[in-house]
Short mmCIF file of C-alpha atoms in Angstrom, two decimals:
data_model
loop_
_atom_site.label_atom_id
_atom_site.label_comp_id
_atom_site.label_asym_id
_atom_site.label_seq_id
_atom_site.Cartn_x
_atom_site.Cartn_y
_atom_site.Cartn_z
CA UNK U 197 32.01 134.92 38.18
CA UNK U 198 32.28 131.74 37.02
CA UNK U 199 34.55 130.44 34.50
CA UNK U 200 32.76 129.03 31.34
CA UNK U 201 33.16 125.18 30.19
CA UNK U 202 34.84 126.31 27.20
CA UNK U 203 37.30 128.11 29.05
CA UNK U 204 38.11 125.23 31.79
CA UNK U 205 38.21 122.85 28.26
CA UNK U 206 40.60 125.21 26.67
CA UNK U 207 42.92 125.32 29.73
CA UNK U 208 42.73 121.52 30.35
CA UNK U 209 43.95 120.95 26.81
CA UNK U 210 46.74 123.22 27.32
CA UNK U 211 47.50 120.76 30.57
CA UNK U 212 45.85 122.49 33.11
CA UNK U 213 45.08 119.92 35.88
CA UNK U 214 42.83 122.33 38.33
CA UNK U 215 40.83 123.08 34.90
CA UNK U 216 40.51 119.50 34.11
CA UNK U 217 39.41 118.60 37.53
CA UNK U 218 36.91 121.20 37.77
CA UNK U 219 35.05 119.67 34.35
CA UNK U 220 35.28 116.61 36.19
CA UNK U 221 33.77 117.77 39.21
CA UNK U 222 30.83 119.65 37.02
CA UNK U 223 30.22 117.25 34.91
CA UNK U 224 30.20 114.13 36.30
CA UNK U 225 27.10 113.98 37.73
CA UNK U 226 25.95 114.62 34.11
CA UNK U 227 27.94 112.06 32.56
CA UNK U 228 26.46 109.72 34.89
CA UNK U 229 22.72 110.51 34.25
CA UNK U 230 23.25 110.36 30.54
CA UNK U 231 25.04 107.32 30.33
CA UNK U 232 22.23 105.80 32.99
CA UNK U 233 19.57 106.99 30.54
CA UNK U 234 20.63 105.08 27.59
CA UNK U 235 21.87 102.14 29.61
CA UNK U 236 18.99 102.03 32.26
CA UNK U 237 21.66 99.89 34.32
CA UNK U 238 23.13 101.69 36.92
CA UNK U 239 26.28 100.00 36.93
CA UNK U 240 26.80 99.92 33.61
CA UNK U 241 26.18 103.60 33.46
CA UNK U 242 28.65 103.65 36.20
CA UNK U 243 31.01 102.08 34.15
CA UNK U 244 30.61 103.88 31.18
CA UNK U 245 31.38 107.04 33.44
CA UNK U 246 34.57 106.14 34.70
CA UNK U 247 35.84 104.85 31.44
CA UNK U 248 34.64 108.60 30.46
CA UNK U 249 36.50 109.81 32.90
CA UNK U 250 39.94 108.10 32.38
CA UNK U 251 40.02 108.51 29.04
CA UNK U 252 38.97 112.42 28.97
CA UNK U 253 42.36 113.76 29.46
CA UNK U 254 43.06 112.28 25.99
CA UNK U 255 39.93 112.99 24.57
CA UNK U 256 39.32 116.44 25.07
CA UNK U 257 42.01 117.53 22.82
CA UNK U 258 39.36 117.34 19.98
CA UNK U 259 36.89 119.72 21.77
CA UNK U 260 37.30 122.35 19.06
CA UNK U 261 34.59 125.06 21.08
CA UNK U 262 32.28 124.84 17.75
CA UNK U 263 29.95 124.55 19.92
CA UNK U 264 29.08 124.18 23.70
CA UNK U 265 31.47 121.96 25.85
CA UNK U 266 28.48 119.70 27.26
CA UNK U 267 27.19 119.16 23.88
CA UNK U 268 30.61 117.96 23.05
CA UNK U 269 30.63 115.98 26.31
CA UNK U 270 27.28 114.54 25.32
CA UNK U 271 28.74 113.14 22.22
CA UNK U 272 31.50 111.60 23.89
CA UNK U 273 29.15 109.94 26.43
CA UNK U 274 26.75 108.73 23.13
CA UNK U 275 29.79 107.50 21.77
CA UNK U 276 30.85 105.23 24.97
CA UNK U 277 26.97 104.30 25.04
CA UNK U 278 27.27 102.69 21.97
CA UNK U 279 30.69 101.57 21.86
CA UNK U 280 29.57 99.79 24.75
CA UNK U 281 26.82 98.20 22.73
CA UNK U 282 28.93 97.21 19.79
CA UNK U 283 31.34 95.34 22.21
CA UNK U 284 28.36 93.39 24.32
CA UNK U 285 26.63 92.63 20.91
CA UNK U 286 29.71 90.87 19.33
CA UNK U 287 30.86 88.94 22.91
CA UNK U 288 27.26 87.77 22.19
CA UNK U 289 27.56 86.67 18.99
CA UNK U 290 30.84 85.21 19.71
CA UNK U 291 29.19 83.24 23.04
CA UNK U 292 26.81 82.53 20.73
CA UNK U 293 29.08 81.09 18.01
CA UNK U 294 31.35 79.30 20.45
CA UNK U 295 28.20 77.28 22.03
CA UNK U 296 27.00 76.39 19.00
CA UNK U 297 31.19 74.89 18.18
CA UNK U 298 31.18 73.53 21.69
CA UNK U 299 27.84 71.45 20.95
CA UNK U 300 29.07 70.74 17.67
CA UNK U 301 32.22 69.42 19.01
CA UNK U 302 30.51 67.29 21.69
CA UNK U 303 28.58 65.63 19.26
CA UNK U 304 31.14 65.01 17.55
CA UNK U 305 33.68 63.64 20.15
CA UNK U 306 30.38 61.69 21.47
CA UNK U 307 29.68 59.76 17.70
CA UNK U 308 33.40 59.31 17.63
CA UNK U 309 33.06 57.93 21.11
CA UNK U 310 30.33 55.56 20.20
CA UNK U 311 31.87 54.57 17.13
CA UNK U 312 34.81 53.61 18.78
CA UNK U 313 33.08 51.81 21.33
CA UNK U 314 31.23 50.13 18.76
CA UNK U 315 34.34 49.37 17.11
CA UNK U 316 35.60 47.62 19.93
CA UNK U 317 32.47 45.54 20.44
CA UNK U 318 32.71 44.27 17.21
CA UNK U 319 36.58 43.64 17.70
CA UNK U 320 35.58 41.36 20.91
CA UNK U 321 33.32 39.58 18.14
CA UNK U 322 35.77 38.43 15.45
CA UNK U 323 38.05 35.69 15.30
CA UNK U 324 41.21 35.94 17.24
CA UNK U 325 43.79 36.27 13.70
CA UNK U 326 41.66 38.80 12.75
CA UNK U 327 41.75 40.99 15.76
CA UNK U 328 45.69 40.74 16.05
CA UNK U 329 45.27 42.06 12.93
CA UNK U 330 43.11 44.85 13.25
CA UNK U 331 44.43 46.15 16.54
CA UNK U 332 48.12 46.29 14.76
CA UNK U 333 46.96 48.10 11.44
CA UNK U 334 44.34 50.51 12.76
CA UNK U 335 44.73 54.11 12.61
CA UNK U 336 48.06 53.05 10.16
CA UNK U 337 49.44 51.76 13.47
CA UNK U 338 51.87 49.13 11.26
CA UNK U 339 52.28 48.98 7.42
CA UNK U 340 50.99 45.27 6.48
CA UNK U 341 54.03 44.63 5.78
CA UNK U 342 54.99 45.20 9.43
CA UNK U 343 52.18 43.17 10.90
CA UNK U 344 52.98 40.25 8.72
CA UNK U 345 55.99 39.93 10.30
CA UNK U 346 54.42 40.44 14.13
CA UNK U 347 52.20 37.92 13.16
CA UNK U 348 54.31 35.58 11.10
CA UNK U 349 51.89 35.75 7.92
CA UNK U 350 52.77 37.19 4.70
CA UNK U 351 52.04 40.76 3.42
CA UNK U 352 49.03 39.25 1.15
CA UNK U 353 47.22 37.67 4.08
CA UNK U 354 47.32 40.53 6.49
CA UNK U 355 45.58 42.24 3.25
CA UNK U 356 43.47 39.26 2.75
CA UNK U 357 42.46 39.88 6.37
CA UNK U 358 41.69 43.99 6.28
CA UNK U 359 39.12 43.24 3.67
CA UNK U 360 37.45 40.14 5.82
CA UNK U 361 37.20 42.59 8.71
CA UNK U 362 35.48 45.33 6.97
CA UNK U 363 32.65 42.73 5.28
CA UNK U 364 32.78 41.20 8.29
CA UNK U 365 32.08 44.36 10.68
CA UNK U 366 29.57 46.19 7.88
CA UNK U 367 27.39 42.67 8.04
CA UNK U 368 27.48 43.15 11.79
CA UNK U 369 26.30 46.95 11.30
CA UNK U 370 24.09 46.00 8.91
CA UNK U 371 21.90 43.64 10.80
CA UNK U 372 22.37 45.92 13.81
CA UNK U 373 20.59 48.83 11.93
CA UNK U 374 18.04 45.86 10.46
CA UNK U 375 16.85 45.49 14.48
#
């Protein structure tokens, strides 16, 4: 006679290897079709078996015999199904999210690239005292203070020169957008 699930269950929890094994070996097969059916991916279902099946010696400590074993088993493999599920559905989302912030931050880096190239156009456009000036002041590279003295001008006239650039540069944008 055969020894029920129940029985091999009860003996596993109480550490019985040969018990343990011998769900294993019945039930396997079973775990596999299941987890195949709601999958429809063989290796998935695969997957989902063997992560059954390394995590069952921990697991079957709640098998409480209030009902059959495989019904119990059954849950456990409905379980895996849909943690499985859960996990693929958020590493979507998240691949999801993170192209949408990767194209975000390539537009971004590309307007800032423009802009800068721009920038540097313009530059190549202006007198020569006013691009000393702007090339030691931008990005608060020097205080005006500090390019006066690089440049041998006062405090006032390195000033004088900021706002000349920017009328200067937003004429230049200005008829560039009028094209």
């Amino acid at each position: 006679m055969e020894t029920s699930d129940e029985d091999l269950a009860q003996a596993a929890i109480e550490g019985d290897a040969e018990a343990f094994a011998a769900l294993l070996e019945r039930h396997y097969d079973r775990i596999f079709r299941l987890a195949y059916r709601l999958t429809g991916r063989e290796e998935q279902a695969e997957d989902i078996t063997q992560d059954i099946c390394a995590g069952l010696p921990s697991k079957i400590a709640g098998f409480q015999a209030r009902s059959k074993f495989t019904t119990w088993l059954y849950r456990v493999v409905v379980n895996a199904v849909e943690d499985t599920r859960r996990r693929q559905a958020t590493r979507s989302r998240a691949a999801l999210g993170w192209g949408d912030v990767e194209q975000m931050r390539r537009a971004e880096a590309a307007e800032v690239a423009e802009a800068v190239e721009w920038l540097q156009t313009a530059m190549r456009l202006l007198p020569l005292d006013l691009q000393e000036t702007l090339a030691l002041t931008l990005e608060d590279e020097m205080t005006h203070a500090q390019a006066g003295e690089v440049l041998g001008v006062s405090e006032g006239t390195v000033s004088w020169r900021l706002v000349e650039i920017r009328k200067r540069l937003r004429a230049m944008r200005q008829e560039e957008l009028a094209q």
